[in-house]
Amino acid sequence: MRAVQLTEIGKALTNADLTIPEVGSSDVLIRVAAAGICHSDVHYRDGISKIDRLPLTLGHEIAGTVERVGKDVRNVYRGDRICVHYLVSCGSCEFCVRRLEQFCRSGQMIGKHRDGGYAEFIKVPGANAFRLPDEIPFEVGAIMMCSSATALHALNKARFKPGESIAIFGFGGLGFSALQLARAFDCGDVYVVEINHAKLASAAKIGAIAIDARTADPVEQIKELTAGRGVDVALELIGSAKTMHQAVRCLSPLGRAAFVGLTADSMSIHPYTELINKEVEIIGVSDHLATELPALVEFARMGKLRFPPETLRVVDLDAAQINAALDALQNSIDHVRTIIELASDE
Ligand SMILES: [Zn+2]
Ligand SMILES: [Zn+2]
């Protein structure tokens, strides 16, 4: 089968010709229809995120059809349209039995610790395959398995409830999904904090209150617009100590700040005035859970989570095209997502 692999850190991906994986009793073989190209893949290629073995087929945002089914798999059948949960977990450790598989001691990420979806076929445990309704195109099924799933997990971790207001710091792929999902939860006002003009304009176009962080302190702006109250929930999706602090400061009493963006920097807060006095919470968010994916798929099926065609770009399973897409992602300032398309729905 054809695949595109990382063979050397810091070098371009290359085309490879591999044998189709053998399927074990609990596995399924998937004929890949679409695989999303993610910013994480840039980090793997460039050595910013460490990977364990080379060569490696990248790609953790995958949708396709079930080609072969191991004898013990009960949840999907040959020919089913499916999308893939990218975290492979043991199923038996103390965290897996509580369905908190992101802490599995032997967890493996598809496309990082084991071969991913930049290939004609991929083998995954049957438990990682989720049915994809006919209404959802393969392209959307693939890309929603990463940033949209994590945005949903962030809202769940923040215990976001109908009617609550929310501030979203950062309007990239995560923020774009978070805004739509907050709406799907019947949220109150949504404030999007950004410094990029095009992103602010696109947030405003879909009904958010745009907060331009270049013009004035975003916390002051949010406080002014909420008569001094602040918001119930703040999502920090950028990964900056400065915006993390802002996310805490813009909260109302009993507010929750969920931190999703990564940074190695430290942040400091004033414990009394910013935390204790208001009983606010700071919550860490890591990846997402298999148990959250059925709700995510349903939001997409109902059209509450959507990716307009102008935000999707398609390339072939070809190293040169994929490398060009990874290069473009490094400087990306828009919502355009690139997807490797191997088979369309038509
Ligand atoms: Zn991703
Ligand atoms: Zn486990």
Tab-separated table of C-alpha atoms and ligand atoms in Angstrom:
chain	number	residue	atom	x	y	z
A	1	MET	CA	0.000	0.000	0.000
A	2	ARG	CA	1.024	3.601	-0.457
A	3	ALA	CA	1.934	5.635	2.630
A	4	VAL	CA	3.753	8.849	3.495
A	5	GLN	CA	6.295	8.523	6.280
A	6	LEU	CA	8.637	10.482	8.471
A	7	THR	CA	12.014	8.774	8.126
A	8	GLU	CA	14.285	11.399	9.666
A	9	ILE	CA	13.552	14.185	12.185
A	10	GLY	CA	13.770	17.609	10.647
A	11	LYS	CA	13.509	16.247	7.100
A	12	ALA	CA	10.662	16.207	4.615
A	13	LEU	CA	8.250	13.247	4.687
A	14	THR	CA	8.769	10.632	1.974
A	15	ASN	CA	6.570	8.313	-0.102
A	16	ALA	CA	6.726	4.679	0.980
A	17	ASP	CA	5.415	1.345	-0.276
A	18	LEU	CA	4.362	-0.817	2.704
A	19	THR	CA	2.587	-4.117	3.226
A	20	ILE	CA	-1.031	-3.898	4.362
A	21	PRO	CA	-1.111	-4.528	8.158
A	22	GLU	CA	-2.260	-7.910	9.487
A	23	VAL	CA	-5.385	-7.655	11.596
A	24	GLY	CA	-5.453	-9.218	15.094
A	25	SER	CA	-8.615	-10.572	16.719
A	26	SER	CA	-9.523	-7.234	18.348
A	27	ASP	CA	-8.456	-5.005	15.428
A	28	VAL	CA	-10.073	-3.542	12.369
A	29	LEU	CA	-8.416	-2.673	9.079
A	30	ILE	CA	-9.634	0.648	7.745
A	31	ARG	CA	-9.445	1.789	4.156
A	32	VAL	CA	-8.551	5.450	4.759
A	33	ALA	CA	-10.822	7.910	2.952
A	34	ALA	CA	-9.564	11.120	4.559
A	35	ALA	CA	-6.734	12.096	6.924
A	36	GLY	CA	-6.345	15.561	8.413
A	37	ILE	CA	-2.980	17.322	8.411
A	38	CYS	CA	-2.559	18.784	11.894
A	39	HIS	CA	-0.248	21.303	13.489
A	40	SER	CA	1.017	18.483	15.745
A	41	ASP	CA	2.358	16.766	12.614
A	42	VAL	CA	4.558	19.801	11.983
A	43	HIS	CA	5.919	19.370	15.511
A	44	TYR	CA	6.649	15.666	14.948
A	45	ARG	CA	8.412	16.373	11.663
A	46	ASP	CA	10.492	19.171	13.156
A	47	GLY	CA	11.383	17.292	16.354
A	48	ILE	CA	9.537	19.729	18.649
A	49	SER	CA	7.390	16.837	19.934
A	50	LYS	CA	9.464	13.724	20.499
A	51	ILE	CA	8.519	10.518	18.711
A	52	ASP	CA	9.857	7.086	19.658
A	53	ARG	CA	10.578	5.307	16.423
A	54	LEU	CA	11.301	5.881	12.766
A	55	PRO	CA	10.176	5.421	10.098
A	56	LEU	CA	6.680	6.426	11.166
A	57	THR	CA	3.497	6.980	9.195
A	58	LEU	CA	2.016	10.231	10.533
A	59	GLY	CA	-1.688	11.095	10.698
A	60	HIS	CA	-4.030	10.954	13.710
A	61	GLU	CA	-7.189	12.503	12.199
A	62	ILE	CA	-8.688	9.635	10.255
A	63	ALA	CA	-11.966	8.583	8.639
A	64	GLY	CA	-12.675	5.749	6.232
A	65	THR	CA	-14.478	2.456	5.770
A	66	VAL	CA	-13.976	-0.820	7.597
A	67	GLU	CA	-12.243	-3.276	5.285
A	68	ARG	CA	-11.529	-6.204	7.626
A	69	VAL	CA	-12.772	-7.024	11.127
A	70	GLY	CA	-11.054	-9.163	13.784
A	71	LYS	CA	-13.178	-12.003	15.162
A	72	ASP	CA	-13.668	-10.372	18.581
A	73	VAL	CA	-14.791	-6.955	17.294
A	74	ARG	CA	-18.487	-6.308	17.906
A	75	ASN	CA	-18.986	-2.542	17.534
A	76	VAL	CA	-18.387	-2.133	13.776
A	77	TYR	CA	-18.812	-4.248	10.649
A	78	ARG	CA	-17.172	-4.563	7.263
A	79	GLY	CA	-18.217	-1.662	5.034
A	80	ASP	CA	-19.151	0.689	7.894
A	81	ARG	CA	-18.162	4.329	7.557
A	82	ILE	CA	-16.116	5.213	10.627
A	83	CYS	CA	-13.894	7.831	12.244
A	84	VAL	CA	-10.988	7.009	14.544
A	85	HIS	CA	-10.327	7.897	18.201
A	86	TYR	CA	-6.580	8.545	18.104
A	87	LEU	CA	-5.645	7.330	21.578
A	88	VAL	CA	-5.043	3.577	21.844
A	89	SER	CA	-5.261	2.489	25.486
A	90	CYS	CA	-4.866	-0.795	27.374
A	91	GLY	CA	-8.437	-0.975	28.648
A	92	SER	CA	-7.431	-2.501	31.969
A	93	CYS	CA	-5.297	-0.059	33.996
A	94	GLU	CA	-6.767	1.978	36.866
A	95	PHE	CA	-7.538	4.892	34.531
A	96	CYS	CA	-8.887	2.871	31.610
A	97	VAL	CA	-11.396	1.042	33.819
A	98	ARG	CA	-12.690	4.481	34.870
A	99	ARG	CA	-12.865	5.458	31.172
A	100	LEU	CA	-10.152	8.095	31.672
A	101	GLU	CA	-7.945	6.613	28.962
A	102	GLN	CA	-5.940	9.798	28.401
A	103	PHE	CA	-3.986	8.799	31.532
A	104	CYS	CA	-3.463	5.164	30.466
A	105	ARG	CA	0.030	4.112	31.523
A	106	SER	CA	0.624	2.352	28.223
A	107	GLY	CA	-1.452	4.661	26.018
A	108	GLN	CA	-0.276	5.198	22.454
A	109	MET	CA	-1.224	7.964	20.094
A	110	ILE	CA	-1.939	6.931	16.521
A	111	GLY	CA	0.404	8.731	14.133
A	112	LYS	CA	2.935	9.353	16.909
A	113	HIS	CA	3.629	6.125	18.797
A	114	ARG	CA	2.230	3.840	16.098
A	115	ASP	CA	1.604	4.168	12.389
A	116	GLY	CA	-1.080	6.671	11.429
A	117	GLY	CA	-3.426	7.496	8.619
A	118	TYR	CA	-1.204	8.993	5.924
A	119	ALA	CA	-1.678	5.658	4.164
A	120	GLU	CA	-4.169	3.686	2.102
A	121	PHE	CA	-4.914	1.419	5.065
A	122	ILE	CA	-4.499	1.558	8.826
A	123	LYS	CA	-4.994	-1.056	11.525
A	124	VAL	CA	-6.566	0.151	14.792
A	125	PRO	CA	-8.245	-1.616	17.737
A	126	GLY	CA	-11.963	-2.054	17.056
A	127	ALA	CA	-12.645	0.014	20.197
A	128	ASN	CA	-11.086	3.029	18.456
A	129	ALA	CA	-13.512	2.914	15.518
A	130	PHE	CA	-16.669	5.030	15.818
A	131	ARG	CA	-19.557	4.905	13.347
A	132	LEU	CA	-19.709	7.964	11.074
A	133	PRO	CA	-23.265	8.827	9.954
A	134	ASP	CA	-23.835	9.261	6.209
A	135	GLU	CA	-24.626	12.969	6.706
A	136	ILE	CA	-21.025	13.705	7.765
A	137	PRO	CA	-18.455	13.770	4.938
A	138	PHE	CA	-15.254	11.772	5.496
A	139	GLU	CA	-13.218	15.007	5.530
A	140	VAL	CA	-15.211	16.393	8.449
A	141	GLY	CA	-15.204	13.013	10.209
A	142	ALA	CA	-11.414	13.071	10.066
A	143	ILE	CA	-10.680	16.601	11.283
A	144	MET	CA	-13.286	16.677	14.038
A	145	MET	CA	-11.462	13.825	15.832
A	146	CYS	CA	-8.717	16.183	17.027
A	147	SER	CA	-9.354	19.863	17.715
A	148	SER	CA	-13.170	19.635	17.837
A	149	ALA	CA	-13.015	16.685	20.233
A	150	THR	CA	-10.583	18.551	22.465
A	151	ALA	CA	-12.763	21.692	22.374
A	152	LEU	CA	-15.715	19.579	23.515
A	153	HIS	CA	-13.601	18.041	26.288
A	154	ALA	CA	-12.617	21.542	27.442
A	155	LEU	CA	-16.289	22.581	27.686
A	156	ASN	CA	-17.101	19.377	29.556
A	157	LYS	CA	-14.178	19.813	31.946
A	158	ALA	CA	-15.328	23.397	32.602
A	159	ARG	CA	-18.827	22.013	33.344
A	160	PHE	CA	-20.223	24.465	30.815
A	161	LYS	CA	-23.992	24.807	31.140
A	162	PRO	CA	-26.777	26.263	28.963
A	163	GLY	CA	-27.093	30.014	29.348
A	164	GLU	CA	-23.565	30.536	30.602
A	165	SER	CA	-21.280	33.132	29.061
A	166	ILE	CA	-17.846	32.195	27.761
A	167	ALA	CA	-14.619	33.868	26.694
A	168	ILE	CA	-12.533	32.022	24.102
A	169	PHE	CA	-8.872	33.076	24.007
A	170	GLY	CA	-7.508	32.198	20.574
A	171	PHE	CA	-9.592	31.606	17.443
A	172	GLY	CA	-7.684	28.927	15.560
A	173	GLY	CA	-8.984	25.418	14.900
A	174	LEU	CA	-9.808	24.797	18.559
A	175	GLY	CA	-11.524	28.140	19.000
A	176	PHE	CA	-13.521	27.727	15.794
A	177	SER	CA	-14.910	24.416	17.102
A	178	ALA	CA	-15.309	25.704	20.667
A	179	LEU	CA	-17.506	28.584	19.502
A	180	GLN	CA	-19.811	26.271	17.549
A	181	LEU	CA	-19.969	23.718	20.350
A	182	ALA	CA	-20.703	26.415	22.958
A	183	ARG	CA	-23.641	27.368	20.738
A	184	ALA	CA	-24.717	23.741	20.571
A	185	PHE	CA	-24.842	23.862	24.398
A	186	ASP	CA	-27.209	26.897	24.146
A	187	CYS	CA	-24.666	29.263	25.616
A	188	GLY	CA	-25.088	32.896	26.597
A	189	ASP	CA	-22.771	35.554	25.188
A	190	VAL	CA	-19.522	34.391	23.578
A	191	TYR	CA	-16.458	36.655	23.625
A	192	VAL	CA	-13.584	35.783	21.299
A	193	VAL	CA	-10.234	37.312	22.261
A	194	GLU	CA	-7.704	37.615	19.434
A	195	ILE	CA	-5.034	39.888	18.027
A	196	ASN	CA	-5.532	38.757	14.435
A	197	HIS	CA	-7.925	40.978	12.542
A	198	ALA	CA	-9.133	38.349	10.064
A	199	LYS	CA	-9.890	35.916	12.878
A	200	LEU	CA	-11.773	38.574	14.845
A	201	ALA	CA	-13.831	39.359	11.761
A	202	SER	CA	-14.680	35.708	11.178
A	203	ALA	CA	-15.636	35.240	14.859
A	204	ALA	CA	-17.924	38.264	14.665
A	205	LYS	CA	-19.457	36.951	11.452
A	206	ILE	CA	-20.656	33.852	13.282
A	207	GLY	CA	-22.118	35.784	16.169
A	208	ALA	CA	-19.329	36.138	18.720
A	209	ILE	CA	-18.436	39.406	20.426
A	210	ALA	CA	-14.964	40.179	19.076
A	211	ILE	CA	-12.442	41.417	21.651
A	212	ASP	CA	-9.385	42.939	20.023
A	213	ALA	CA	-6.565	42.377	22.517
A	214	ARG	CA	-4.312	44.837	20.661
A	215	THR	CA	-6.443	47.866	21.440
A	216	ALA	CA	-6.905	47.457	25.229
A	217	ASP	CA	-6.673	44.906	28.035
A	218	PRO	CA	-9.177	42.195	27.016
A	219	VAL	CA	-10.166	41.674	30.665
A	220	GLU	CA	-11.161	45.323	30.988
A	221	GLN	CA	-13.131	45.077	27.744
A	222	ILE	CA	-15.014	41.974	28.917
A	223	LYS	CA	-15.682	43.506	32.337
A	224	GLU	CA	-17.052	46.628	30.711
A	225	LEU	CA	-19.348	44.668	28.403
A	226	THR	CA	-20.656	42.563	31.315
A	227	ALA	CA	-21.218	45.483	33.729
A	228	GLY	CA	-18.253	44.364	35.810
A	229	ARG	CA	-19.446	40.767	36.234
A	230	GLY	CA	-17.111	38.809	33.985
A	231	VAL	CA	-17.820	35.456	32.269
A	232	ASP	CA	-18.770	32.047	33.644
A	233	VAL	CA	-16.186	30.120	31.649
A	234	ALA	CA	-12.937	31.071	29.914
A	235	LEU	CA	-11.078	28.768	27.531
A	236	GLU	CA	-7.362	29.446	27.036
A	237	LEU	CA	-6.435	27.885	23.695
A	238	ILE	CA	-3.272	29.838	22.879
A	239	GLY	CA	-0.696	28.538	25.332
A	240	SER	CA	0.621	31.797	26.772
A	241	ALA	CA	1.095	32.692	30.436
A	242	LYS	CA	-0.249	36.160	29.687
A	243	THR	CA	-3.559	34.975	28.219
A	244	MET	CA	-3.862	32.295	30.925
A	245	HIS	CA	-3.778	35.051	33.513
A	246	GLN	CA	-6.325	37.043	31.524
A	247	ALA	CA	-8.578	33.968	31.354
A	248	VAL	CA	-8.571	33.789	35.168
A	249	ARG	CA	-9.034	37.531	35.632
A	250	CYS	CA	-12.057	37.777	33.329
A	251	LEU	CA	-14.093	35.257	35.357
A	252	SER	CA	-17.210	36.030	37.364
A	253	PRO	CA	-17.556	34.595	40.883
A	254	LEU	CA	-17.654	30.760	40.636
A	255	GLY	CA	-16.191	30.991	37.130
A	256	ARG	CA	-14.019	28.258	35.594
A	257	ALA	CA	-10.919	28.786	33.465
A	258	ALA	CA	-9.951	25.781	31.330
A	259	PHE	CA	-6.354	25.750	30.083
A	260	VAL	CA	-5.835	23.885	26.813
A	261	GLY	CA	-2.893	25.697	25.167
A	262	LEU	CA	0.605	24.482	26.003
A	263	THR	CA	3.453	26.586	27.328
A	264	ALA	CA	6.626	25.986	29.304
A	265	ASP	CA	6.291	29.424	30.918
A	266	SER	CA	5.170	29.986	34.499
A	267	MET	CA	2.223	32.153	35.431
A	268	SER	CA	1.437	33.833	38.716
A	269	ILE	CA	-1.903	34.891	40.107
A	270	HIS	CA	-2.943	36.826	43.132
A	271	PRO	CA	-4.488	34.061	45.269
A	272	TYR	CA	-6.868	36.182	47.300
A	273	THR	CA	-8.335	38.655	44.807
A	274	GLU	CA	-8.185	36.494	41.701
A	275	LEU	CA	-8.980	33.015	43.040
A	276	ILE	CA	-10.133	32.598	46.639
A	277	ASN	CA	-12.370	35.620	46.938
A	278	LYS	CA	-14.334	34.643	43.824
A	279	GLU	CA	-14.112	30.855	44.308
A	280	VAL	CA	-12.992	30.466	40.726
A	281	GLU	CA	-11.369	27.298	39.397
A	282	ILE	CA	-8.443	26.706	37.071
A	283	ILE	CA	-8.821	23.426	35.190
A	284	GLY	CA	-6.258	21.598	33.070
A	285	VAL	CA	-7.508	19.991	29.849
A	286	SER	CA	-5.659	17.210	28.084
A	287	ASP	CA	-6.943	15.591	24.860
A	288	HIS	CA	-10.408	14.087	25.026
A	289	LEU	CA	-12.222	10.858	25.840
A	290	ALA	CA	-13.811	8.128	23.775
A	291	THR	CA	-17.014	8.599	25.777
A	292	GLU	CA	-17.304	12.154	24.431
A	293	LEU	CA	-17.129	11.212	20.754
A	294	PRO	CA	-20.736	10.036	20.225
A	295	ALA	CA	-21.998	13.484	21.316
A	296	LEU	CA	-19.477	15.174	19.034
A	297	VAL	CA	-20.546	13.030	16.070
A	298	GLU	CA	-24.183	13.858	16.827
A	299	PHE	CA	-23.480	17.623	16.902
A	300	ALA	CA	-21.838	17.286	13.484
A	301	ARG	CA	-24.698	15.158	12.140
A	302	MET	CA	-27.202	17.825	13.240
A	303	GLY	CA	-25.125	20.519	11.528
A	304	LYS	CA	-24.251	22.248	14.813
A	305	LEU	CA	-20.564	21.625	14.170
A	306	ARG	CA	-19.660	22.445	10.600
A	307	PHE	CA	-16.671	23.312	8.470
A	308	PRO	CA	-17.615	25.540	5.530
A	309	PRO	CA	-16.191	24.250	2.219
A	310	GLU	CA	-14.032	27.379	1.845
A	311	THR	CA	-12.184	26.373	5.044
A	312	LEU	CA	-11.195	22.946	3.694
A	313	ARG	CA	-8.413	22.226	1.233
A	314	VAL	CA	-7.713	18.806	-0.237
A	315	VAL	CA	-4.408	17.197	-1.250
A	316	ASP	CA	-3.435	13.721	-2.475
A	317	LEU	CA	-1.573	11.034	-0.543
A	318	ASP	CA	1.718	12.352	-1.850
A	319	ALA	CA	4.783	13.415	0.138
A	320	ALA	CA	5.433	16.605	-1.844
A	321	GLN	CA	1.868	17.865	-1.412
A	322	ILE	CA	1.787	16.916	2.283
A	323	ASN	CA	5.136	18.587	2.990
A	324	ALA	CA	3.900	21.751	1.325
A	325	ALA	CA	0.781	21.654	3.512
A	326	LEU	CA	2.908	21.179	6.659
A	327	ASP	CA	5.079	24.144	5.637
A	328	ALA	CA	1.972	26.285	5.148
A	329	LEU	CA	0.591	25.233	8.551
A	330	GLN	CA	3.637	26.649	10.278
A	331	ASN	CA	2.613	30.154	9.243
A	332	SER	CA	-1.126	29.649	9.125
A	333	ILE	CA	-3.326	32.460	10.316
A	334	ASP	CA	-6.659	31.261	8.953
A	335	HIS	CA	-9.076	28.399	9.510
A	336	VAL	CA	-8.155	26.511	6.389
A	337	ARG	CA	-7.662	22.829	7.164
A	338	THR	CA	-5.836	20.577	4.724
A	339	ILE	CA	-7.060	17.036	4.326
A	340	ILE	CA	-5.516	14.139	2.462
A	341	GLU	CA	-8.359	12.708	0.416
A	342	LEU	CA	-8.125	9.110	-0.783
A	343	ALA	CA	-11.802	8.476	-1.443
A	344	SER	CA	-14.744	10.849	-1.531
A	345	ASP	CA	-18.362	10.055	-0.696
A	346	GLU	CA	-19.471	10.204	-4.327
B	1	ZN	ZN	-4.585	16.841	15.232
B	2	ZN	ZN	-4.831	1.815	30.388
